[in-house]
Amino acid sequence: MLQHFHQTSHCLALSYSDLSVWCYACDSYLDARAIMQLKPVSETAYILKFGGAPPFRLVARTPCDHSASLSSDLAHIPAPDTPCNRCHHPSENWLCLSCKDVLCSRFVNKHMLQHFHQTSHCLALSYSDLSVWCYACNSYLDARAIMQLKPVSETAYILKFGGAPPFCSVARTPCDHSASLSSDLAQIPAPNTPCNRCHHPSENWLCLSCKDVLCSRFVNKHMLQHFHQTSHCLALSYSDLSVWCYACDSYLDARAIMQLKPVSETAYILKFGGAPPFCSVARTPCDHSASLSSDLAHIPAPDTPCNRCHHPSENWLCLSCKDVLCSRFVNKHMLQHFHQTSHCLALSYSDLSVWCYACDSYIDARAIMQLKPVSETAYILKFGGAPPFRWVARTPCDHSTSLSSDLAHIPAPDTPCNL
């Protein structure tokens, strides 16, 4: 493909591995979700590869001028497996958010599209991926950021998956109520602790003031009652580890509020048995990249044990000397190494995140070009193939005029190389 670009100047290519789009002229990945000319080929490639409509959204709008057309009762909706009311297509249909009619998609018999043309009911929710589409705006909507869509999004999720949704509606940063947090959130009850009132067995909430464990508003509302009785407003969900403020009536971004870092990490470790993969406010750039080794394309294998205590897995790689040492959650050998050598940048073989001990922060390895070789090499060593992540995807690209005029018809993803 690279040779093809040099021979023809055809600079835009789509990967059948992860459906990313690369521009050889820009030497960069492109955000195919934000460039409308790429919409047909992205959707077609996804359907050919996975057999259904894509779950990703193309530039979700916030807000939409058509929310006045929403039904007044979207807390009560048909089940996600309701067949199309016209052709009886059995699954992955769409719900009209005005009249609650269930109709099939444009990839089946286009009955929801026809319904829009007949009724002007423009807002619909997909029972496939719970995305919301506005036919009038010709765009997906960000259902997490439009409060009128919150009831139907949460109800659809519960009906489809049987539990409260893991997504958060417009997480706030910061929150004025962090002073109410307990002073010891590194020691908390286990995630499977039952509700202290009704003994509901799982997926309860932890009060971040008194550490009481109580059930959610979708069970017997004991945590909500606790807030009204005590004014303890901050709580962590043992279902998805999200944090809710009852006083703000909003989710909080626990990764960006430093007071919540200890309890978020502790809850993750108790729930999943290892250090969390998420990063707390990744920095871009970092002033310590000069300390990087000059040869990070050649690194030890991800299953290399700690060089000091021989802890077998999920260790860290020093990006200065390439020593492999265990984490602060094991025997703290990488942290000790930093104090002894001032080698501050390290890559986790657990989740491939990069930490700077000097900045006391995660680093956005996708946005710092010096980290590209080691991130890609670590991914290949760990998973056996090229990484699916993109390096600072560009929007837009000046080369879209070179696109074929017929990208709705493309070869199958398993087509062998023509050369």
Short mmCIF file of C-alpha atoms in Angstrom, two decimals:
data_model
loop_
_atom_site.label_atom_id
_atom_site.label_comp_id
_atom_site.label_asym_id
_atom_site.label_seq_id
_atom_site.Cartn_x
_atom_site.Cartn_y
_atom_site.Cartn_z
CA MET A 1 0.00 0.00 0.00
CA LEU A 2 2.88 2.35 0.76
CA GLN A 3 4.41 1.56 -2.64
CA HIS A 4 0.99 2.18 -4.23
CA PHE A 5 0.93 5.65 -2.68
CA HIS A 6 4.41 6.46 -4.00
CA GLN A 7 3.45 5.22 -7.48
CA THR A 8 -0.01 6.83 -7.75
CA SER A 9 -0.22 9.56 -5.04
CA HIS A 10 -3.42 7.85 -3.82
CA CYS A 11 -2.96 8.93 -0.24
CA LEU A 12 -6.10 7.80 1.60
CA ALA A 13 -6.49 4.21 2.75
CA LEU A 14 -8.79 2.29 5.08
CA SER A 15 -7.48 -0.54 7.25
CA TYR A 16 -9.53 -3.73 7.13
CA SER A 17 -7.93 -4.63 10.47
CA ASP A 18 -9.44 -1.88 12.64
CA LEU A 19 -11.29 0.29 10.07
CA SER A 20 -9.01 3.26 10.75
CA VAL A 21 -8.24 5.67 7.89
CA TRP A 22 -4.69 6.81 7.12
CA CYS A 23 -3.51 9.66 4.92
CA TYR A 24 -0.05 9.02 3.54
CA ALA A 25 0.28 12.63 2.40
CA CYS A 26 -0.53 13.99 5.88
CA ASP A 27 1.33 11.06 7.54
CA SER A 28 -1.56 10.85 10.00
CA TYR A 29 -4.70 8.95 10.90
CA LEU A 30 -7.98 10.70 10.08
CA ASP A 31 -11.05 10.87 12.28
CA ALA A 32 -13.44 9.04 9.96
CA ARG A 33 -16.32 9.77 12.34
CA ALA A 34 -15.89 13.53 11.85
CA ILE A 35 -15.28 13.72 8.07
CA MET A 36 -18.59 13.35 6.29
CA GLN A 37 -17.06 12.22 2.98
CA LEU A 38 -15.76 9.13 4.78
CA LYS A 39 -19.15 8.18 6.23
CA PRO A 40 -20.24 5.84 3.38
CA VAL A 41 -17.05 3.80 3.31
CA SER A 42 -16.77 3.64 7.11
CA GLU A 43 -20.32 2.35 7.50
CA THR A 44 -20.05 -0.06 4.55
CA ALA A 45 -16.73 -1.48 5.78
CA TYR A 46 -18.19 -1.98 9.25
CA ILE A 47 -21.26 -3.80 7.88
CA LEU A 48 -19.12 -6.03 5.65
CA LYS A 49 -16.76 -6.86 8.52
CA PHE A 50 -19.21 -7.31 11.39
CA GLY A 51 -22.55 -7.97 9.69
CA GLY A 52 -24.48 -5.06 11.20
CA ALA A 53 -24.73 -1.31 11.41
CA PRO A 54 -21.77 0.39 13.16
CA PRO A 55 -22.03 1.37 16.83
CA PHE A 56 -19.92 4.52 16.38
CA ARG A 57 -21.47 7.94 15.84
CA LEU A 58 -20.51 10.52 13.28
CA VAL A 59 -20.13 13.88 15.02
CA ALA A 60 -22.90 13.66 17.60
CA ARG A 61 -24.70 16.99 17.93
CA THR A 62 -25.43 18.81 21.20
CA PRO A 63 -28.08 20.16 21.36
CA CYS A 64 -30.76 19.44 18.76
CA ASP A 65 -33.57 21.86 17.91
CA HIS A 66 -36.15 19.07 17.62
CA SER A 67 -36.39 17.85 21.22
CA ALA A 68 -39.87 19.44 21.50
CA SER A 69 -41.15 16.52 19.40
CA LEU A 70 -40.20 13.97 22.09
CA SER A 71 -42.95 11.91 23.70
CA SER A 72 -43.86 13.04 27.23
CA ASP A 73 -43.54 9.47 28.53
CA LEU A 74 -40.21 7.97 27.50
CA ALA A 75 -39.71 6.13 30.78
CA HIS A 76 -42.14 3.50 29.44
CA ILE A 77 -41.06 2.10 26.08
CA PRO A 78 -41.38 -1.19 24.13
CA ALA A 79 -38.84 -3.95 24.76
CA PRO A 80 -35.61 -3.89 22.69
CA ASP A 81 -36.55 -7.18 20.99
CA THR A 82 -39.86 -5.76 19.67
CA PRO A 83 -40.17 -6.61 15.95
CA CYS A 84 -40.72 -3.96 13.28
CA ASN A 85 -44.40 -3.01 13.28
CA ARG A 86 -44.53 -3.18 9.48
CA CYS A 87 -42.28 -5.99 8.21
CA HIS A 88 -41.78 -7.87 11.50
CA HIS A 89 -37.99 -7.77 11.23
CA PRO A 90 -37.16 -9.42 14.57
CA SER A 91 -34.38 -7.38 16.16
CA GLU A 92 -32.09 -4.33 16.22
CA ASN A 93 -34.93 -2.03 15.16
CA TRP A 94 -35.43 1.66 16.00
CA LEU A 95 -37.80 3.31 18.47
CA CYS A 96 -39.56 6.50 17.38
CA LEU A 97 -39.14 8.94 20.26
CA SER A 98 -42.31 10.81 19.36
CA CYS A 99 -44.93 8.04 19.05
CA LYS A 100 -42.91 5.04 20.35
CA ASP A 101 -43.47 3.07 17.15
CA VAL A 102 -40.81 0.38 16.55
CA LEU A 103 -39.58 0.14 12.96
CA CYS A 104 -36.65 -1.34 11.08
CA SER A 105 -33.53 0.52 9.99
CA ARG A 106 -32.36 1.86 6.65
CA PHE A 107 -30.16 -1.22 6.39
CA VAL A 108 -33.24 -3.51 6.43
CA ASN A 109 -36.46 -2.18 4.86
CA LYS A 110 -36.14 1.53 5.71
CA HIS A 111 -39.44 1.62 7.62
CA MET A 112 -38.23 4.12 10.23
CA LEU A 113 -36.96 6.39 7.46
CA GLN A 114 -40.33 6.12 5.72
CA HIS A 115 -42.03 6.88 9.04
CA PHE A 116 -40.04 10.13 9.31
CA HIS A 117 -41.05 11.19 5.78
CA GLN A 118 -44.70 10.40 6.53
CA THR A 119 -44.97 11.94 10.02
CA SER A 120 -41.97 14.28 10.49
CA HIS A 121 -41.14 12.35 13.68
CA CYS A 122 -37.42 12.91 13.42
CA LEU A 123 -35.89 11.48 16.61
CA ALA A 124 -35.28 7.75 16.95
CA LEU A 125 -33.30 5.45 19.25
CA SER A 126 -31.48 2.39 17.94
CA TYR A 127 -32.12 -0.82 19.86
CA SER A 128 -28.86 -2.11 18.37
CA ASP A 129 -26.43 0.28 20.09
CA LEU A 130 -28.76 2.74 21.90
CA SER A 131 -27.58 5.64 19.77
CA VAL A 132 -30.05 8.43 18.95
CA TRP A 133 -30.48 9.77 15.41
CA CYS A 134 -32.22 12.94 14.24
CA TYR A 135 -33.49 12.58 10.68
CA ALA A 136 -34.11 16.34 10.45
CA CYS A 137 -30.54 17.19 11.49
CA ASN A 138 -29.20 14.14 9.59
CA SER A 139 -26.94 13.48 12.57
CA TYR A 140 -26.46 11.37 15.67
CA LEU A 141 -27.20 13.12 18.97
CA ASP A 142 -25.16 12.89 22.16
CA ALA A 143 -27.83 11.33 24.38
CA ARG A 144 -25.54 11.63 27.41
CA ALA A 145 -25.43 15.42 27.10
CA ILE A 146 -29.08 16.18 26.27
CA MET A 147 -31.05 15.96 29.48
CA GLN A 148 -34.42 15.33 27.75
CA LEU A 149 -32.95 12.09 26.39
CA LYS A 150 -31.68 10.84 29.75
CA PRO A 151 -34.86 8.91 30.78
CA VAL A 152 -35.19 6.98 27.54
CA SER A 153 -31.44 6.27 27.31
CA GLU A 154 -31.36 4.86 30.84
CA THR A 155 -34.61 2.91 30.41
CA ALA A 156 -33.47 1.41 27.10
CA TYR A 157 -30.16 0.38 28.65
CA ILE A 158 -31.90 -1.32 31.61
CA LEU A 159 -34.32 -3.15 29.31
CA LYS A 160 -31.49 -4.28 27.01
CA PHE A 161 -28.82 -5.23 29.56
CA GLY A 162 -30.72 -5.76 32.80
CA GLY A 163 -28.88 -3.15 34.87
CA ALA A 164 -28.20 0.53 35.27
CA PRO A 165 -26.12 2.09 32.46
CA PRO A 166 -22.35 2.57 32.88
CA PHE A 167 -22.31 5.85 30.97
CA CYS A 168 -22.48 9.21 32.70
CA SER A 169 -24.61 12.16 31.64
CA VAL A 170 -22.40 15.25 31.39
CA ALA A 171 -19.85 14.52 34.12
CA ARG A 172 -19.00 17.67 36.06
CA THR A 173 -15.48 18.87 36.90
CA PRO A 174 -15.12 20.06 39.59
CA CYS A 175 -17.85 19.63 42.23
CA ASP A 176 -18.30 22.04 45.16
CA HIS A 177 -19.11 19.22 47.59
CA SER A 178 -15.77 17.40 47.81
CA ALA A 179 -15.29 18.74 51.36
CA SER A 180 -17.87 16.17 52.46
CA LEU A 181 -15.63 13.25 51.42
CA SER A 182 -14.43 10.82 54.07
CA SER A 183 -10.78 11.28 55.07
CA ASP A 184 -10.09 7.56 54.61
CA LEU A 185 -11.29 6.42 51.20
CA ALA A 186 -8.37 4.07 50.65
CA GLN A 187 -10.19 1.63 53.00
CA ILE A 188 -13.69 0.82 51.75
CA PRO A 189 -16.17 -2.09 51.87
CA ALA A 190 -15.99 -4.79 49.22
CA PRO A 191 -17.94 -4.22 45.96
CA ASN A 192 -20.21 -7.21 46.70
CA THR A 193 -21.34 -5.76 50.05
CA PRO A 194 -25.16 -5.99 50.27
CA CYS A 195 -27.35 -2.97 50.94
CA ASN A 196 -27.24 -2.20 54.66
CA ARG A 197 -31.03 -1.74 54.75
CA CYS A 198 -32.71 -4.17 52.37
CA HIS A 199 -29.78 -6.57 51.79
CA HIS A 200 -29.96 -6.22 48.00
CA PRO A 201 -26.93 -8.37 47.12
CA SER A 202 -24.99 -6.49 44.47
CA GLU A 203 -24.38 -3.37 42.33
CA ASN A 204 -25.06 -1.09 45.28
CA TRP A 205 -23.62 2.37 45.99
CA LEU A 206 -20.95 3.47 48.47
CA CYS A 207 -21.51 6.70 50.38
CA LEU A 208 -18.24 8.64 50.10
CA SER A 209 -18.89 10.48 53.37
CA CYS A 210 -19.71 7.67 55.83
CA LYS A 211 -18.91 4.61 53.68
CA ASP A 212 -22.40 3.17 54.09
CA VAL A 213 -23.38 0.75 51.29
CA LEU A 214 -26.93 1.20 50.01
CA CYS A 215 -29.01 0.21 46.98
CA SER A 216 -29.70 2.37 43.95
CA ARG A 217 -32.75 4.32 42.82
CA PHE A 218 -33.47 1.41 40.47
CA VAL A 219 -33.88 -0.97 43.44
CA ASN A 220 -35.28 0.44 46.71
CA LYS A 221 -33.78 3.97 46.58
CA HIS A 222 -31.95 3.57 49.91
CA MET A 223 -28.93 5.65 48.85
CA LEU A 224 -31.25 8.42 47.66
CA GLN A 225 -33.09 8.26 51.00
CA HIS A 226 -29.71 8.37 52.78
CA PHE A 227 -28.87 11.61 50.96
CA HIS A 228 -32.17 13.21 51.99
CA GLN A 229 -31.63 12.12 55.61
CA THR A 230 -27.93 13.04 55.98
CA SER A 231 -27.02 15.41 53.10
CA HIS A 232 -24.19 13.00 52.21
CA CYS A 233 -24.29 13.79 48.52
CA LEU A 234 -21.36 11.92 46.95
CA ALA A 235 -21.63 8.21 46.16
CA LEU A 236 -19.72 5.66 44.09
CA SER A 237 -21.49 2.95 42.11
CA TYR A 238 -20.15 -0.56 42.62
CA SER A 239 -21.77 -1.44 39.28
CA ASP A 240 -19.64 0.74 37.00
CA LEU A 241 -17.48 2.76 39.45
CA SER A 242 -19.09 6.04 38.37
CA VAL A 243 -19.47 8.80 40.98
CA TRP A 244 -22.75 10.69 41.47
CA CYS A 245 -23.39 13.93 43.35
CA TYR A 246 -26.98 14.11 44.58
CA ALA A 247 -26.59 17.81 45.39
CA CYS A 248 -25.39 18.65 41.86
CA ASP A 249 -27.75 16.02 40.36
CA SER A 250 -24.89 14.99 38.09
CA TYR A 251 -22.17 12.43 37.53
CA LEU A 252 -18.62 13.54 38.36
CA ASP A 253 -15.48 12.88 36.34
CA ALA A 254 -13.61 10.85 38.97
CA ARG A 255 -10.52 10.74 36.75
CA ALA A 256 -10.20 14.54 36.81
CA ILE A 257 -10.94 15.24 40.50
CA MET A 258 -7.84 14.38 42.47
CA GLN A 259 -9.70 13.89 45.79
CA LEU A 260 -11.56 11.00 44.15
CA LYS A 261 -8.44 9.27 42.84
CA PRO A 262 -7.81 7.05 45.94
CA VAL A 263 -11.34 5.69 46.14
CA SER A 264 -11.59 5.19 42.36
CA GLU A 265 -8.37 3.20 42.25
CA THR A 266 -9.18 1.21 45.39
CA ALA A 267 -12.67 0.34 44.14
CA TYR A 268 -11.23 -0.79 40.80
CA ILE A 269 -8.66 -3.03 42.50
CA LEU A 270 -11.29 -4.56 44.80
CA LYS A 271 -13.67 -5.16 41.89
CA PHE A 272 -11.26 -6.41 39.21
CA GLY A 273 -8.20 -7.56 41.12
CA GLY A 274 -5.67 -5.27 39.45
CA ALA A 275 -4.63 -1.68 38.95
CA PRO A 276 -7.08 0.42 36.92
CA PRO A 277 -6.49 0.97 33.19
CA PHE A 278 -7.92 4.48 33.24
CA CYS A 279 -5.69 7.53 33.49
CA SER A 280 -6.24 10.53 35.73
CA VAL A 281 -5.94 13.66 33.58
CA ALA A 282 -3.27 12.57 31.10
CA ARG A 283 -0.81 15.38 30.39
CA THR A 284 0.23 16.57 26.92
CA PRO A 285 3.09 17.27 26.64
CA CYS A 286 5.52 16.23 29.39
CA ASP A 287 8.78 18.07 30.00
CA HIS A 288 10.73 14.88 30.72
CA SER A 289 10.76 13.21 27.28
CA ALA A 290 14.48 14.00 26.93
CA SER A 291 15.10 11.17 29.40
CA LEU A 292 13.67 8.55 27.02
CA SER A 293 15.92 5.78 25.75
CA SER A 294 17.09 6.24 22.17
CA ASP A 295 16.05 2.67 21.29
CA LEU A 296 12.46 2.06 22.37
CA ALA A 297 11.61 -0.01 19.31
CA HIS A 298 13.40 -2.92 21.05
CA ILE A 299 12.01 -3.65 24.50
CA PRO A 300 11.57 -6.66 26.82
CA ALA A 301 8.51 -8.87 26.44
CA PRO A 302 5.34 -7.87 28.35
CA ASP A 303 5.51 -11.04 30.48
CA THR A 304 9.03 -10.21 31.74
CA PRO A 305 9.09 -10.63 35.55
CA CYS A 306 10.19 -7.88 37.89
CA ASN A 307 13.99 -7.72 37.91
CA ARG A 308 14.04 -7.48 41.72
CA CYS A 309 11.24 -9.57 43.24
CA HIS A 310 10.36 -11.67 40.15
CA HIS A 311 6.68 -10.72 40.28
CA PRO A 312 5.54 -12.55 37.13
CA SER A 313 3.27 -10.17 35.22
CA GLU A 314 1.71 -6.72 34.74
CA ASN A 315 4.99 -4.99 35.60
CA TRP A 316 6.29 -1.63 34.36
CA LEU A 317 8.99 -0.83 31.80
CA CYS A 318 11.39 2.02 32.56
CA LEU A 319 11.55 4.12 29.39
CA SER A 320 15.05 5.37 30.19
CA CYS A 321 16.99 2.16 30.90
CA LYS A 322 14.40 -0.47 29.92
CA ASP A 323 14.45 -2.12 33.33
CA VAL A 324 11.26 -4.07 34.14
CA LEU A 325 9.99 -3.60 37.69
CA CYS A 326 6.77 -4.17 39.63
CA SER A 327 4.12 -1.58 40.40
CA ARG A 328 3.26 0.38 43.53
CA PHE A 329 0.43 -2.10 44.05
CA VAL A 330 2.92 -4.99 44.38
CA ASN A 331 6.35 -4.21 45.91
CA LYS A 332 6.86 -0.64 44.60
CA HIS A 333 10.12 -1.50 42.82
CA MET A 334 9.50 0.88 39.88
CA LEU A 335 8.74 3.69 42.31
CA GLN A 336 11.95 2.91 44.19
CA HIS A 337 13.81 2.88 40.88
CA PHE A 338 12.58 6.42 40.16
CA HIS A 339 13.77 7.66 43.55
CA GLN A 340 17.17 6.01 43.03
CA THR A 341 17.79 7.03 39.39
CA SER A 342 15.37 9.89 38.55
CA HIS A 343 14.15 7.80 35.59
CA CYS A 344 10.65 9.18 35.64
CA LEU A 345 8.85 7.74 32.60
CA ALA A 346 7.48 4.21 32.69
CA LEU A 347 5.08 2.13 30.59
CA SER A 348 2.62 -0.29 32.18
CA TYR A 349 2.57 -3.77 30.68
CA SER A 350 -0.90 -4.16 32.18
CA ASP A 351 -2.74 -1.52 30.11
CA LEU A 352 0.09 0.16 28.12
CA SER A 353 -0.48 3.48 29.86
CA VAL A 354 2.53 5.75 30.45
CA TRP A 355 3.23 7.36 33.83
CA CYS A 356 5.60 10.21 34.67
CA TYR A 357 6.75 10.03 38.29
CA ALA A 358 8.17 13.55 38.11
CA CYS A 359 4.85 15.02 36.88
CA ASP A 360 2.91 12.57 39.09
CA SER A 361 0.56 12.07 36.15
CA TYR A 362 -0.35 9.78 33.29
CA ILE A 363 0.91 10.90 29.88
CA ASP A 364 -1.17 10.77 26.69
CA ALA A 365 1.07 8.43 24.71
CA ARG A 366 -1.12 8.83 21.61
CA ALA A 367 -0.37 12.56 21.43
CA ILE A 368 3.40 12.55 22.11
CA MET A 369 5.29 11.44 19.02
CA GLN A 370 8.43 10.37 20.94
CA LEU A 371 6.32 7.68 22.62
CA LYS A 372 4.95 6.28 19.36
CA PRO A 373 7.65 3.59 18.83
CA VAL A 374 7.43 2.12 22.32
CA SER A 375 3.61 2.25 22.43
CA GLU A 376 3.27 0.48 19.10
CA THR A 377 5.98 -2.08 19.91
CA ALA A 378 4.46 -2.84 23.32
CA TYR A 379 1.03 -3.29 21.75
CA ILE A 380 2.36 -5.68 19.09
CA LEU A 381 4.31 -7.70 21.68
CA LYS A 382 1.27 -7.91 23.98
CA PHE A 383 -1.52 -8.55 21.46
CA GLY A 384 0.26 -9.85 18.36
CA GLY A 385 -0.95 -7.18 15.94
CA ALA A 386 -0.83 -3.51 15.10
CA PRO A 387 -2.57 -1.22 17.60
CA PRO A 388 -6.12 0.00 16.92
CA PHE A 389 -5.49 3.44 18.44
CA ARG A 390 -4.71 6.49 16.30
CA TRP A 391 -1.98 9.08 16.68
CA VAL A 392 -3.65 12.48 16.90
CA ALA A 393 -6.30 11.93 14.23
CA ARG A 394 -6.64 14.97 11.95
CA THR A 395 -9.93 16.73 11.14
CA PRO A 396 -10.20 17.68 8.35
CA CYS A 397 -7.74 16.48 5.71
CA ASP A 398 -6.96 18.47 2.55
CA HIS A 399 -6.88 15.36 0.38
CA SER A 400 -10.53 14.28 0.47
CA THR A 401 -10.99 15.33 -3.17
CA SER A 402 -8.99 12.23 -4.13
CA LEU A 403 -11.70 9.93 -2.76
CA SER A 404 -13.58 7.60 -5.11
CA SER A 405 -17.08 8.75 -5.97
CA ASP A 406 -18.47 5.28 -5.15
CA LEU A 407 -17.30 4.21 -1.68
CA ALA A 408 -20.59 2.55 -0.81
CA HIS A 409 -19.43 -0.42 -2.91
CA ILE A 410 -16.07 -1.80 -1.81
CA PRO A 411 -14.28 -5.19 -1.80
CA ALA A 412 -14.85 -7.57 1.10
CA PRO A 413 -12.60 -7.17 4.18
CA ASP A 414 -11.01 -10.59 3.56
CA THR A 415 -9.92 -9.66 0.01
CA PRO A 416 -6.24 -10.62 -0.42
CA CYS A 417 -3.60 -8.11 -1.45
CA ASN A 418 -3.74 -7.54 -5.21
CA LEU A 419 0.04 -7.64 -5.47
#
